[in-house]
Structure formats: structure tokens, C-alpha cells
mmCIF file of C-alpha atoms and ligand atoms in Angstrom:
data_model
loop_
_atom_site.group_PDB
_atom_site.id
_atom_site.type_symbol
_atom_site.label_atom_id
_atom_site.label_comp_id
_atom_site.label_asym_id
_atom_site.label_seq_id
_atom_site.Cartn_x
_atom_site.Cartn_y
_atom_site.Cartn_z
ATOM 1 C CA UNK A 1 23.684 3.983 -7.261
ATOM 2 C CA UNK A 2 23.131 6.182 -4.531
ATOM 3 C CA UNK A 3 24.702 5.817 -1.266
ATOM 4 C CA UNK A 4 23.032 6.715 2.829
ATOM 5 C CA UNK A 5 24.400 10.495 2.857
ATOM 6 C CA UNK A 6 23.520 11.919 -0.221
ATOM 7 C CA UNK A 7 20.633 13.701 0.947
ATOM 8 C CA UNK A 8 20.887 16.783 -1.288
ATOM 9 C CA UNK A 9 18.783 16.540 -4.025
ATOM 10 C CA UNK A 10 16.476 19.135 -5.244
ATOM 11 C CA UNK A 11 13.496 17.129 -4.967
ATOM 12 C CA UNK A 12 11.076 18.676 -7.539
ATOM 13 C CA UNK A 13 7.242 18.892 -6.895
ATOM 14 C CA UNK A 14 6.048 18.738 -10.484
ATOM 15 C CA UNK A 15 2.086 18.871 -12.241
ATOM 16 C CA UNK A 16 -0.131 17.341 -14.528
ATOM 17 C CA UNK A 17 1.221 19.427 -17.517
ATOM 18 C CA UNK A 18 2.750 18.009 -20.811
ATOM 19 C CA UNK A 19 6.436 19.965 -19.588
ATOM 20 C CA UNK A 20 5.837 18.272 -16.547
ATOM 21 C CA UNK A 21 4.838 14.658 -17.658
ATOM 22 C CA UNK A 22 8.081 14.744 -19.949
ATOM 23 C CA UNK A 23 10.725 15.728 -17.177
ATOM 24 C CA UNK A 24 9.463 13.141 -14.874
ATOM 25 C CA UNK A 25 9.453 10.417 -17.730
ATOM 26 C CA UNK A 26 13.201 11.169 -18.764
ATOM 27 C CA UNK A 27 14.371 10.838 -14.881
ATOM 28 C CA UNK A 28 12.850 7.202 -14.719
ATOM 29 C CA UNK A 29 14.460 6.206 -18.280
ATOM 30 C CA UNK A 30 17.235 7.905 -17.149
ATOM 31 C CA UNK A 31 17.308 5.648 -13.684
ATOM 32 C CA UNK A 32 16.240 8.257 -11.301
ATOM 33 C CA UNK A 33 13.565 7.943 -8.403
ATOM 34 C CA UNK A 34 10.100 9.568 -8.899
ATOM 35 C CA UNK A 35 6.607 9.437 -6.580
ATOM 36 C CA UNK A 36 3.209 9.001 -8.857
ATOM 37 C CA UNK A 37 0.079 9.507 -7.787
ATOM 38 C CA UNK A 38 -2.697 6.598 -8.171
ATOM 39 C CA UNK A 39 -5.906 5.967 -6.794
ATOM 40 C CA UNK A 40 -5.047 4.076 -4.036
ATOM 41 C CA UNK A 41 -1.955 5.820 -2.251
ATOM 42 C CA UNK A 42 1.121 7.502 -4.123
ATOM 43 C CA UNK A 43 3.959 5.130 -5.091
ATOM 44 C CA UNK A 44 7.844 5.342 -5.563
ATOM 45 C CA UNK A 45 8.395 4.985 -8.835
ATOM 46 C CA UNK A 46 11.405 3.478 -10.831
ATOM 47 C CA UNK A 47 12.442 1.168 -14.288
ATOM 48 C CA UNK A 48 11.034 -1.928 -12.777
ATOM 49 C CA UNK A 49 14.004 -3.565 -15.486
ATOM 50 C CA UNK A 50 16.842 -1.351 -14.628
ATOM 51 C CA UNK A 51 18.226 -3.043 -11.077
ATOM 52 C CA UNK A 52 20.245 -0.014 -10.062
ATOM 53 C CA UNK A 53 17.079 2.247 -10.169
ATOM 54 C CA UNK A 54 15.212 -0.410 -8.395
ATOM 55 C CA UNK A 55 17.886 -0.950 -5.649
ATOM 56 C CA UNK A 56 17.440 2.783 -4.967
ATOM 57 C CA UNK A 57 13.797 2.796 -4.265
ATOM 58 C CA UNK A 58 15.122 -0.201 -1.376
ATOM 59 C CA UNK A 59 17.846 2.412 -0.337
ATOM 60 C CA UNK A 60 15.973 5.734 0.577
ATOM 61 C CA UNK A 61 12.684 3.828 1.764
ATOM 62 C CA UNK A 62 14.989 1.376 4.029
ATOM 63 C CA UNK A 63 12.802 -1.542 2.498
ATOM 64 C CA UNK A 64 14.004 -4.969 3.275
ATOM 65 C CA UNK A 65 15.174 -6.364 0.161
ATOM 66 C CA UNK A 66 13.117 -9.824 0.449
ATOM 67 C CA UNK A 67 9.925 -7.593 -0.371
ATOM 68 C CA UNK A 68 9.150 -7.264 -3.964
ATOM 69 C CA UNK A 69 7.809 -4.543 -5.224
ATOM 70 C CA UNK A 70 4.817 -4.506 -8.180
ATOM 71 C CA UNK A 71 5.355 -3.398 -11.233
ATOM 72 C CA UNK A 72 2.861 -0.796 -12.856
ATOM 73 C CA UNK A 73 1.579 -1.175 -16.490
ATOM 74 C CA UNK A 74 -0.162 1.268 -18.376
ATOM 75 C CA UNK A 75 -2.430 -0.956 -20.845
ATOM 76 C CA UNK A 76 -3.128 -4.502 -20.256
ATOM 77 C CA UNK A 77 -1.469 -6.050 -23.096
ATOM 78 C CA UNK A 78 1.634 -5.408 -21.375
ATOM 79 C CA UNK A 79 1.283 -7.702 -19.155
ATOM 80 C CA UNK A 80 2.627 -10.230 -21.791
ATOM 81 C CA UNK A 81 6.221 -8.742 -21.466
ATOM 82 C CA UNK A 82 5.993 -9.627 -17.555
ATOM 83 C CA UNK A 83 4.330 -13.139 -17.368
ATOM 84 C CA UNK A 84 4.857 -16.114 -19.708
ATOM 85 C CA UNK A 85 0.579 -17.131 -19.235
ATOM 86 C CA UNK A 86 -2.635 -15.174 -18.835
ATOM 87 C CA UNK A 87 -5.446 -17.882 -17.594
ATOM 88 C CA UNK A 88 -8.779 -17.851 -18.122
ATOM 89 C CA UNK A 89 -9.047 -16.462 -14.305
ATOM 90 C CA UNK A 90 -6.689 -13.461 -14.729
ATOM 91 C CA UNK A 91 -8.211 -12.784 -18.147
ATOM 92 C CA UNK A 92 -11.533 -12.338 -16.146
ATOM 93 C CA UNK A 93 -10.351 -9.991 -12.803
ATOM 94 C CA UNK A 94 -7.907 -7.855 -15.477
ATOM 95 C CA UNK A 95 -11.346 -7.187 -17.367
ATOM 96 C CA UNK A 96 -13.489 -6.481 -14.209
ATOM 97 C CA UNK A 97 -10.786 -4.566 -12.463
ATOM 98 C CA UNK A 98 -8.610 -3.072 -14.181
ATOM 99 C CA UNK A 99 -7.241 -0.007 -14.282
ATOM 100 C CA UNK A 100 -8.212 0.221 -11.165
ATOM 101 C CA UNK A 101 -7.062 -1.092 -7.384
ATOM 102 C CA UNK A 102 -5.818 -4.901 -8.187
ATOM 103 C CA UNK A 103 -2.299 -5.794 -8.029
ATOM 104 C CA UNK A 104 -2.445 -9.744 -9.281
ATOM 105 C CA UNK A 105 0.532 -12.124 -8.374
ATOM 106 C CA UNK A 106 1.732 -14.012 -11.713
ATOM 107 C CA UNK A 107 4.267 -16.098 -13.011
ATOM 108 C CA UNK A 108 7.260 -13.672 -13.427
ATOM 109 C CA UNK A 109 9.425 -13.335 -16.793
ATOM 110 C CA UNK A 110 13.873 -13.949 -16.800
ATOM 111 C CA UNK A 111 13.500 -10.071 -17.731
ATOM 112 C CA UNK A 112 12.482 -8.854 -14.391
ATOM 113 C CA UNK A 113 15.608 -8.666 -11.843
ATOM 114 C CA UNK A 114 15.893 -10.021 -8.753
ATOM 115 C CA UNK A 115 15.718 -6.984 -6.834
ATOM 116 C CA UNK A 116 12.458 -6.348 -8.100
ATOM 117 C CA UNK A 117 11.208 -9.458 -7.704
ATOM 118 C CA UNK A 118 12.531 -9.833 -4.064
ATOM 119 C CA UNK A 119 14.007 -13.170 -5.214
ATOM 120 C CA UNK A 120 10.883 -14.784 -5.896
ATOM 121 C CA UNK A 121 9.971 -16.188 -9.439
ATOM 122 C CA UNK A 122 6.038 -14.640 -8.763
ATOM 123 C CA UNK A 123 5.552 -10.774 -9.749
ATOM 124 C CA UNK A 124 2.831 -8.551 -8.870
ATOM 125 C CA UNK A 125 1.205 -6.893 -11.622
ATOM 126 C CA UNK A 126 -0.634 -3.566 -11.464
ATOM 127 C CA UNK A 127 -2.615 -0.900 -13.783
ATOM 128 C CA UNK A 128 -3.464 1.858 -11.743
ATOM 129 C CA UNK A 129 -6.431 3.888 -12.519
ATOM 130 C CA UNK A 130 -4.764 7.113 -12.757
ATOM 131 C CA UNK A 131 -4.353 9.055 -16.371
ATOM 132 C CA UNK A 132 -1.154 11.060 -15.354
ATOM 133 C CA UNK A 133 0.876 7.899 -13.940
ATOM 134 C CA UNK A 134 -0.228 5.324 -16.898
ATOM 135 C CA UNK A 135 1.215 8.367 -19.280
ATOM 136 C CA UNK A 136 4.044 8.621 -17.114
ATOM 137 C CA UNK A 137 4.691 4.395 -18.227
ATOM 138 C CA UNK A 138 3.957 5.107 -21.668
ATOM 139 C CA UNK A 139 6.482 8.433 -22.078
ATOM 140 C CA UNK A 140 9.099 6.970 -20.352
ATOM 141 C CA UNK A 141 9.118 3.736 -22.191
ATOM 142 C CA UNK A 142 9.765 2.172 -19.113
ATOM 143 C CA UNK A 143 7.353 -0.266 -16.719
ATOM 144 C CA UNK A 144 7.285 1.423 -13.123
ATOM 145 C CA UNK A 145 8.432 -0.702 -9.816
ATOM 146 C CA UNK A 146 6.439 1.150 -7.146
ATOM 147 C CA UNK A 147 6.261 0.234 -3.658
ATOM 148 C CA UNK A 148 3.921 2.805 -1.599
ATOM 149 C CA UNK A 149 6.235 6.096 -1.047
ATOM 150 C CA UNK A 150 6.817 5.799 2.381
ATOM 151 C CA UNK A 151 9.607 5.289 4.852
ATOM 152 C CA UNK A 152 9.423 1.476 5.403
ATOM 153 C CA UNK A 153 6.806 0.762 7.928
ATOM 154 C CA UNK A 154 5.228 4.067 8.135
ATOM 155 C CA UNK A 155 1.895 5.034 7.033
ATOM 156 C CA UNK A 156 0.967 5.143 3.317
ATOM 157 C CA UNK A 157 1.172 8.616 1.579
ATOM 158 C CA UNK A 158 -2.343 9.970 0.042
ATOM 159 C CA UNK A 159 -0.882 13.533 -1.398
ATOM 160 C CA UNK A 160 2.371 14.689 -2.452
ATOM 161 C CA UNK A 161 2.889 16.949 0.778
ATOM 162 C CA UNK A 162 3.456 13.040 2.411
ATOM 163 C CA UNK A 163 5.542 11.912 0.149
ATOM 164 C CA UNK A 164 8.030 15.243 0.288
ATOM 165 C CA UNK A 165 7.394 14.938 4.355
ATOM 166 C CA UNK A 166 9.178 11.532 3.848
ATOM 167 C CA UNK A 167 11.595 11.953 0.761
ATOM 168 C CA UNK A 168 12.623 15.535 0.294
ATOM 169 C CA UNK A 169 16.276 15.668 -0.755
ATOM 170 C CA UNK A 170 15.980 11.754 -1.531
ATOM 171 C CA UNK A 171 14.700 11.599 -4.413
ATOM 172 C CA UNK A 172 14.516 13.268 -8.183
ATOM 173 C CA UNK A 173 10.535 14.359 -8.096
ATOM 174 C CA UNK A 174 7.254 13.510 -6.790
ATOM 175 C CA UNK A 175 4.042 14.300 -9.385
ATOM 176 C CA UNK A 176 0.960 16.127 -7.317
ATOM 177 C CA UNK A 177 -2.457 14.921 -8.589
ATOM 178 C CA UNK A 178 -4.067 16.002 -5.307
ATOM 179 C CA UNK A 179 -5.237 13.487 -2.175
ATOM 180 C CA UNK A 180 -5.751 9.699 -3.683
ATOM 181 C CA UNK A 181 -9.665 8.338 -4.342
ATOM 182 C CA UNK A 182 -9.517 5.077 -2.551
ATOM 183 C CA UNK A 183 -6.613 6.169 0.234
ATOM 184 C CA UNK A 184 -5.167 2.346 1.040
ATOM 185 C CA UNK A 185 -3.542 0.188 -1.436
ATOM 186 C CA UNK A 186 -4.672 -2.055 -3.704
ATOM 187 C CA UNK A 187 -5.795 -5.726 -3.133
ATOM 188 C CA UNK A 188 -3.200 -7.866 -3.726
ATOM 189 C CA UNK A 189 -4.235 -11.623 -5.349
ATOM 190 C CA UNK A 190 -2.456 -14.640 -5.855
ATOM 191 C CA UNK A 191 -3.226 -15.930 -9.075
ATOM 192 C CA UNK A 192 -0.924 -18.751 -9.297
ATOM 193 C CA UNK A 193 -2.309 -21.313 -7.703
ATOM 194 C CA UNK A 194 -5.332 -23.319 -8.469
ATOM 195 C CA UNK A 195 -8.001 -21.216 -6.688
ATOM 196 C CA UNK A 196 -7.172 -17.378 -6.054
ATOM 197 C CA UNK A 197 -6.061 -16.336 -2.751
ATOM 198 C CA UNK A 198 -6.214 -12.709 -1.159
ATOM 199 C CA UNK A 199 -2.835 -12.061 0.224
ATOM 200 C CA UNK A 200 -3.366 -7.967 0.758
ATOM 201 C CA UNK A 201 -7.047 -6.971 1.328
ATOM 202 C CA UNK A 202 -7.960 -3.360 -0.217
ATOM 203 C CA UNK A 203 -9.948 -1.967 -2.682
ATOM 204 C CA UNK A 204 -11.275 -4.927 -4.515
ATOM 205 C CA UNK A 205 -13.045 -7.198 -1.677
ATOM 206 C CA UNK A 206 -13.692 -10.675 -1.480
ATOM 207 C CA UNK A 207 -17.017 -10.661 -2.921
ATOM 208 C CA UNK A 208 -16.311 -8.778 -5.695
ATOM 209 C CA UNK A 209 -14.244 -11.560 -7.032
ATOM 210 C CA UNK A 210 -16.332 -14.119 -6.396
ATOM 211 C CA UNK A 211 -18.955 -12.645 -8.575
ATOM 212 C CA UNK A 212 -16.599 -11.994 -10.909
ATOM 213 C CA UNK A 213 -15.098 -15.465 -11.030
ATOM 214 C CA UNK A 214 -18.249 -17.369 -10.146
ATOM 215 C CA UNK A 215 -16.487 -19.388 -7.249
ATOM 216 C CA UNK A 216 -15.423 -19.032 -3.968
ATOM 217 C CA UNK A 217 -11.792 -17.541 -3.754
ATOM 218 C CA UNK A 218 -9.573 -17.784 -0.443
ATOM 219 C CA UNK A 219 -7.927 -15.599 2.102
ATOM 220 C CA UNK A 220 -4.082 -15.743 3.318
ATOM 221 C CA UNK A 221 -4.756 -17.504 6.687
ATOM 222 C CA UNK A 222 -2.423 -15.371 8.470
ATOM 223 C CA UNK A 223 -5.137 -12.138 7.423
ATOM 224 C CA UNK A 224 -6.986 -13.497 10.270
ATOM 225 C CA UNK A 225 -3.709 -13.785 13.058
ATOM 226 C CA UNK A 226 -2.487 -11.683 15.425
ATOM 227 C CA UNK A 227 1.307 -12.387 15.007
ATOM 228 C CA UNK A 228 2.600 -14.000 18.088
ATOM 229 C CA UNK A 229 6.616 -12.432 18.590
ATOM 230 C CA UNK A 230 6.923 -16.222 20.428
ATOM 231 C CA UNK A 231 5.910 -18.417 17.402
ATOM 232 C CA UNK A 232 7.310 -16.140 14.680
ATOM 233 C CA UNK A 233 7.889 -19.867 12.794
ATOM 234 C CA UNK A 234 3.835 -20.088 11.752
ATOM 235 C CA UNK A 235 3.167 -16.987 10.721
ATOM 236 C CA UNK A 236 4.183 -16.782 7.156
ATOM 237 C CA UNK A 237 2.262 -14.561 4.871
ATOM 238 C CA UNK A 238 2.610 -14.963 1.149
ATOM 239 C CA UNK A 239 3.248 -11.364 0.459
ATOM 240 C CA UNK A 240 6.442 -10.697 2.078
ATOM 241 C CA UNK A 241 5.345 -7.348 2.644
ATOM 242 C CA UNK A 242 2.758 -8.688 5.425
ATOM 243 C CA UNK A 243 5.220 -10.300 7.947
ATOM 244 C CA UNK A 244 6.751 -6.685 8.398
ATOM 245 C CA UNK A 245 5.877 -3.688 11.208
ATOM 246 C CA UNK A 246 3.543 -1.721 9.140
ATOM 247 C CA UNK A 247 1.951 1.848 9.202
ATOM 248 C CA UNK A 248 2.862 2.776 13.020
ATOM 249 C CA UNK A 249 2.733 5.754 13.907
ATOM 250 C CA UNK A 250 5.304 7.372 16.908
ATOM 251 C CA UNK A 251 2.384 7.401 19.250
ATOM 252 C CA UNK A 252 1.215 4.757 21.335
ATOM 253 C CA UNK A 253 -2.508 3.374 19.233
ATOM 254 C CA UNK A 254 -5.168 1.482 20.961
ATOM 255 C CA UNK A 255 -8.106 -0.115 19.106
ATOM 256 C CA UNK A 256 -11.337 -0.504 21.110
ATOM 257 C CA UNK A 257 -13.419 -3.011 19.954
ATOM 258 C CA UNK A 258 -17.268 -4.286 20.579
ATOM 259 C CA UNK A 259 -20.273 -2.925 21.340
ATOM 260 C CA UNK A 260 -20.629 0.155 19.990
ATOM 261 C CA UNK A 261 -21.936 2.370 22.567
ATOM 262 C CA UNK A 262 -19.374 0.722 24.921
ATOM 263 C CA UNK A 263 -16.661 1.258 22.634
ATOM 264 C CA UNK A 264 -17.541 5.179 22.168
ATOM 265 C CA UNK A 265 -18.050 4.998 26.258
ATOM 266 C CA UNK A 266 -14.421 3.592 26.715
ATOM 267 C CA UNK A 267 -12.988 6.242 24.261
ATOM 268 C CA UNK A 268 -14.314 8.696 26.184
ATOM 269 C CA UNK A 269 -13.344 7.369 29.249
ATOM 270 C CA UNK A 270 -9.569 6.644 28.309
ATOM 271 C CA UNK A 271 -9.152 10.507 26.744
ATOM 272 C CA UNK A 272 -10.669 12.127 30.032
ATOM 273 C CA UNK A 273 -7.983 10.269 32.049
ATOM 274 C CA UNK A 274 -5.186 10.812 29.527
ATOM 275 C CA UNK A 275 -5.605 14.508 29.385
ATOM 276 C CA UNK A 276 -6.103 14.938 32.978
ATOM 277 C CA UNK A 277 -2.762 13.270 32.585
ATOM 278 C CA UNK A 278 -1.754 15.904 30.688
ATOM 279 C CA UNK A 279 -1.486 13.939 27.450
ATOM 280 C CA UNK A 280 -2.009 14.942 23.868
ATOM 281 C CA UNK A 281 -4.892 12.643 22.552
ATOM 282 C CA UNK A 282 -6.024 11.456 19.308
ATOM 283 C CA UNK A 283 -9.294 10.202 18.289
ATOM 284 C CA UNK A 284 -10.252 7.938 15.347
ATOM 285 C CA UNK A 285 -13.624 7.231 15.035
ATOM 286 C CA UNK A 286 -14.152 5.700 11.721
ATOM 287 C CA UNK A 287 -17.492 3.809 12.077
ATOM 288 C CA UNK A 288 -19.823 6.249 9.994
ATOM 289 C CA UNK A 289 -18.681 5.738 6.223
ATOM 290 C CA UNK A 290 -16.027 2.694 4.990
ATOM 291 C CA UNK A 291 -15.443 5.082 2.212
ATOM 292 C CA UNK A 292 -14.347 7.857 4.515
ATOM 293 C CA UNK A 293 -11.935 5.548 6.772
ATOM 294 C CA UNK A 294 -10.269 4.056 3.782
ATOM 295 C CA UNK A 295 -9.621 7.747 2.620
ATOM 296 C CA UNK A 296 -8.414 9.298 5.146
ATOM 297 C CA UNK A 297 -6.864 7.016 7.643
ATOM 298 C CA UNK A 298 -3.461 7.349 6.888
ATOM 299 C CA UNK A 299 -3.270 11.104 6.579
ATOM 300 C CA UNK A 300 -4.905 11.010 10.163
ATOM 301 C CA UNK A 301 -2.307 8.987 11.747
ATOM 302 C CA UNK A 302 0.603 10.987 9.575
ATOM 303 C CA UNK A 303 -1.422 13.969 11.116
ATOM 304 C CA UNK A 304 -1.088 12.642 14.795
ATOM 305 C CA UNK A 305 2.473 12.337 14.086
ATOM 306 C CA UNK A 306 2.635 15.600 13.125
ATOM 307 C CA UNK A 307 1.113 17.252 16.028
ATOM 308 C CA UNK A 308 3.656 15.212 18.646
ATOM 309 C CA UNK A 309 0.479 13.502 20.329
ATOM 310 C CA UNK A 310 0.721 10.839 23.173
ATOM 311 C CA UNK A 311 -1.735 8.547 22.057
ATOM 312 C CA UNK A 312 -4.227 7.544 19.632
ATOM 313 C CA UNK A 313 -7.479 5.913 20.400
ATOM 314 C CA UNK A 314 -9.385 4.272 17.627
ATOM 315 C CA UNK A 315 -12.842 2.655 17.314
ATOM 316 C CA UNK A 316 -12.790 -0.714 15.252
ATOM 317 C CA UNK A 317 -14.945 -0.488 12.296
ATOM 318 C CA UNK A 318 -17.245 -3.407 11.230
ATOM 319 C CA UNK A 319 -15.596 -5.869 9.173
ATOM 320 C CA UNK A 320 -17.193 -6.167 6.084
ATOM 321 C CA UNK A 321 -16.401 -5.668 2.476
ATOM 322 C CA UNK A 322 -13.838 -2.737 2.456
ATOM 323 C CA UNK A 323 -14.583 -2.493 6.011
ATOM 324 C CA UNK A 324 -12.274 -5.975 6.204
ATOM 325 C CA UNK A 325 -9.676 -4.134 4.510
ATOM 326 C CA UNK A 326 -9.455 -0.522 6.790
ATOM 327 C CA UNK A 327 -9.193 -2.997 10.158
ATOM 328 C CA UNK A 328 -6.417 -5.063 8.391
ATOM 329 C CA UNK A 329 -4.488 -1.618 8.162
ATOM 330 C CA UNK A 330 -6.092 -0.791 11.663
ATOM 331 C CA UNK A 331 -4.737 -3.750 13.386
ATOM 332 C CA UNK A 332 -1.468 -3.192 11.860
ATOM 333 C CA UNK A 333 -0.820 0.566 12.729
ATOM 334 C CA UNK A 334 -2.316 -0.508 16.645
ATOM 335 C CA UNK A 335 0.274 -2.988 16.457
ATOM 336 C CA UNK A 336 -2.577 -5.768 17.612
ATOM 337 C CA UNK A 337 -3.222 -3.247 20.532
ATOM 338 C CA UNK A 338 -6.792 -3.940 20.838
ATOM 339 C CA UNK A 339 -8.970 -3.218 23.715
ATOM 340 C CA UNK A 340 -11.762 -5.714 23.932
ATOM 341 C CA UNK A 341 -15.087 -3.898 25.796
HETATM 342 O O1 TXA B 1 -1.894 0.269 -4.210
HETATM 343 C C1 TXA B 1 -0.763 -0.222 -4.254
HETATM 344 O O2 TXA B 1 -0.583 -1.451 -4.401
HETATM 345 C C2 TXA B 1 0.429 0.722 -4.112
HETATM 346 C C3 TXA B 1 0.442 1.653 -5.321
HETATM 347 C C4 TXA B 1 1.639 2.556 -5.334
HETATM 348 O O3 TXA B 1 0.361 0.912 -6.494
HETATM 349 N N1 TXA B 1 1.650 -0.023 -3.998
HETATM 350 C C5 TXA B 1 1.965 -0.742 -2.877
HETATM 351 O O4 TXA B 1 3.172 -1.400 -2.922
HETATM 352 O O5 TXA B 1 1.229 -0.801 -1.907
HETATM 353 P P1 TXA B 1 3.864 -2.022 -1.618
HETATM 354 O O6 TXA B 1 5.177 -2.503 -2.082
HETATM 355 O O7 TXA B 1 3.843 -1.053 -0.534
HETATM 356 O O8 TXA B 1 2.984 -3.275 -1.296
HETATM 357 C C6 TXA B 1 2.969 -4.389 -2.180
HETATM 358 C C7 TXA B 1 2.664 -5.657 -1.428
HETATM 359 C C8 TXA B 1 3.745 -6.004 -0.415
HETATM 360 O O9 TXA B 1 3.136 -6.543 0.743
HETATM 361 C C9 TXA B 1 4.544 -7.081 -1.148
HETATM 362 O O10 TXA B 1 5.178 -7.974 -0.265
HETATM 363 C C10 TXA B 1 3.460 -7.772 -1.964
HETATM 364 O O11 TXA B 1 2.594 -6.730 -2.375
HETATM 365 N N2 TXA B 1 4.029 -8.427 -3.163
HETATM 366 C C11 TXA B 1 4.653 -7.828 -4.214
HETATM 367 N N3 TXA B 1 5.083 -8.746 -5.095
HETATM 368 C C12 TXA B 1 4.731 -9.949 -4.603
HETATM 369 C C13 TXA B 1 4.911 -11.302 -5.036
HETATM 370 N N4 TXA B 1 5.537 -11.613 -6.167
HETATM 371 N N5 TXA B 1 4.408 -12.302 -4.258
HETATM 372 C C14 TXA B 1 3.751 -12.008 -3.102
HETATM 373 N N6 TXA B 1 3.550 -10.754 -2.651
HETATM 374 C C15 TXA B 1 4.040 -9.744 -3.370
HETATM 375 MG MG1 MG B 2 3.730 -0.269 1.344
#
């Protein structure tokens, strides 16, 4: 296992070619650490079986260790090695949406350790819609634990050039497939219980299950909270992941929300007065394309990191359909720092 200061190794930056695909598979059978690509947002990959090679992905991302991680598949059927039951309702979402941006919550097999499963006897189950990675599964013989590759609570990483930003010298290799299609992670759902719940929005929206499940599914009531620092007691998301600072950036975020000509009015407004200040500003204005904002918001605020600015100021985007799911990551990199105008 690897301990804090070793820092030195030569973190390779491999392709898409056969050479390639077989060094990165023998350094996860092998136990090592390395990032894949997917269509949502790159992901640390290790043996999801091998506890040592899990309890390093915990180590170099400074993850708390009571937050799973998913496991990635490469063909459905292997989902039977993970979970002792496939219902009728997982049978239907695994056809509709997978490979592809779904991450479902299952009944979890002895096999799986407890450092992947974060302790809990649930595991989330994912088959990512990406060619390179699912070959990656198959080659190395192993199933791949993969939380986002990120320093805990930082943004998500959409190319390779984030991942080595955060993980140079940390870990064995990251695979470049160029920027990710969707750009935030999947939607997690909780399939054990008797109707579906949404614990992560992303991707896959809340109406696409319904139609896909013909009935109404619910939402994690916390999804709708602010989280109040005083009454830390009620809020208690299902995914552990959720309770946690997420995707801040250094600078100081504000999201302006409500009309929309006010809004653009008050961003205006606040970045005159802040660079008169002398301040380095940021704009995100995400309200032309949900498509576009799911894509590239976390390379924008990794990008205001980047350039040392002051302050970002970002325009809420409507809430529906993936729109739900870009103000969930919104809210979260704000830290609830909304400006109601
Ligand atoms: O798109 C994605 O899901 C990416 C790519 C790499 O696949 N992965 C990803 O992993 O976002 P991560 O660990 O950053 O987020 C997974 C979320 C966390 O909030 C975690 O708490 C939750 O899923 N989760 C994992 N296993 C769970 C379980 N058994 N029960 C409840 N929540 C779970
Ligand atoms: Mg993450």
C-alpha cells in the first residue's frame, strides 16, 4: 500500500492503442492506480476486489472512507458476480440505459470488500459507455472501483490534462480519450427499495425513468435542501458521497438566480464593482444550451482556478430535465451561495 510521501511516480499519459490498452490492464491486475476515460467525467480506476488497490484510490484522492465507490462492468451479465438479484425493475433501466450514464444501487455480494463498499451492504453498479475503458475491464480481468479522479471535493475531471493537474506523481497512468460527452457524472439510483429513488441526479433524468418504468420514481429529499451547518442531524443523503463539500473551487462563487434579465443585470452589476475593485472575475453564464453547461462546467471552474481569479459569478440555469442535474452541481460548487434577484 502506498503511504502520504511517495509522490514520485512516473505517472504515464497513455492512448487508445492495443500496446497501450495492455500496459494499463496489467497495472490494475497488478494492484496499481489508473484514470479511464468515460462519458460522463474520467474516473480513478482500481480492482474493485483487491482492498489494497482500493484503499489507494481513498489515499491519493483524500476520500473519506465511509464513501463507496461504484464498481464499473464491461457487459451486463456481470452484474451477476456483484449482486445476488436482478428485478424486473433493474432488468428494465440496465436495458434502456446501459452502457451509458446510470450507476444503479443493488444488493452487494460477500466478494466485494468493505473498503469498496464504504461499509455498506448496497453497491453501485456501472457500465460506462466508453469502448477503451469497458476493454480496459475485460483485459485486465478485473472489475474497476472508480470514484471521479479528482482530489476529494474538487471539481470533476473531463480530460486527462485534469486528471494529471490533480494526480501526477500519484498514480501509475491515466488513459486520454479526449474531453468526456456528457461532462458530469452519472445518475445514481437506488434500486433497492420498493419504488426507485434518485440519490445523484445526472445524465439519466427523472423522466426518462419513468417512461422507462411506467411509474412514478422518487427523489432523495435532501436533492431539494440547502444543508443547514446548524441541523447537520436531518440532512442525511443516501449516497454518502452527497453529505460531503463538493466541486469548490478556491474562488469565492455566487449563483444569481430569477428573472432572467435581472439576473444578467446583477452579473453585470457585481463584475463592474469587483473589477473596479481590482478583482479578477469569472463569469458563468450557462442558460443557452443544458448540453453545453453539463459539458463544460467543470473544466470552467478548474479553469478559474487556474487563472488565480477572485470570484466567480454564475447565472442559475432552469431546472428541468438535465437542467435539474447542472444546478445540483451548481449549488454545490456555490456552496448554497445564491443571490436571489
Ligand atoms: O459518472 C460517474 O458516476 C463517475 C464515473 C467515473 O463513472 N464516477 C463517480 O464516482 O462519479 P464518485 O465516487 O465520484 O460518485 C459516486 C457517488 C457518490 O456520491 C457515492 O456516495 C455514491 O455514488 N454511492 C456509491 N455507492 C453507493 C451505495 N452503495 N449506496 C449509496 N450511494 C452510493
Ligand atoms: Mg466524485
Amino acid at each position: 500500500m502506498k503511504s502520504f510521501d511517495e509522490t514520485d511516480i512516473n505517472t504515464l499519459r497513455l492512448g487508445e492503442s492495443e500496446e497501450d490498452l495492455e500496459t494499463a490492464a496489467k497495472i490494475i491486475a497488478d494492484g496499481g492506480l489508473v484514470a479511464f476515460p468515460t462519458e460522463t467525467v474520467y474516473g480513478l480506476g482500481a480492482d474493485a476486489l483487491n482492498p489494497d488497490a482500493v484503499a489507494d484510490i481513498y489515499i491519493v484522492k483524500g476520500r473519506p472512507s465511509d464513501n463507496p465507490s461504484i464498481v464499473h462492468i464491461a457487459d451486463p451479465e456481470q452484474i451477476r458476480d456483484l449482486t445476488p438479484r436482478i428485478t424486473e425493475d433493474m432488468r428494465k433501466v440496465m436495458d434502456a440505459f446501459w452502457p451509458g450514464p446510470m450507476t444503479m444501487i443493488t444488493e452487494a455480494k460477500p466478494i466485494i470488500p468493505m473498503v469498496t463498499t464504504g461499509g455498506l451492504n448496497t453497491v453501485g453498479i456501472r457500465l460506462p459507455d466508453s469502448r477503451i475503458t469497458r476493454e480496459l475491464i475485460r483485459r485486465s480481468g478485473c472489475y474497476l472501483a472508480g470514484p471521479s479522479a479528482n482530489i476529494s471535493g474538487k471539481p470533476s475531471p473531463t480530460t486527462a490534462q485534469h486528471v494529471l493537474d490533480d494526480f501526477t506523481g500519484r498514480i501509475e497512468a491515466v488513459i486520454d480519450a479526449g474531453p468526456c460527452r456528457v461532462g458530469i457524472e452519472s445518475t445514481v439510483i437506488d434500486m433497492t427499495g420498493e419504488i426507485p429513488m434518485i440519490l445523484r441526479p445526472g445524465g439519466i433524468t427523472k423522466a426518462m425513468f419513468e417512461e422507462v418504468l411506467g411509474k412514478k420514481i422518487l427523489l432523495d429529499p435532501t436533492l431539494n435542501k440547502k444543508p443547514d451547518p446548524e441541523k447537520q442531524a436531518d440532512f442525511k443523503p443516501k449516497a454518502p458521497g452527497q453529505k460531503y463539500k463538493h466541486y469548490a473551487p478556491d474562488a469565492e462563487m455566487i449563483l444569481f438566480e430569477g428573472d432572467p434579465d435581472r439576473v444578467t443585470a446583477a452579473i453585470d452589476e457585481e463584475r463592474n464593482r469587483r473589477e473596479l475593485a481590482g478583482e479578477q472575475v469569472c463569469v458563468i453564464d450557462f442558460r443557452g444550451s443544458k448540453q453545453t453547461a453539463a459539458h463544460e462546467i467543470f473544466a470552467r471552474l478548474r479553469q478559474a482556478d487556474k487563472d488565480h481569479v477572485n470570484v466567480i459569478l454564475a447565472a442559475a440555469v432552469p431546472e428541468e430535465g438535465l437542467g435539474f442535474s447542472v444546478m445540483n452541481r451548481l449549488l454545490k460548487s456555490a456552496g448554497y451561495n445564491i443571490r436571489r434577484v
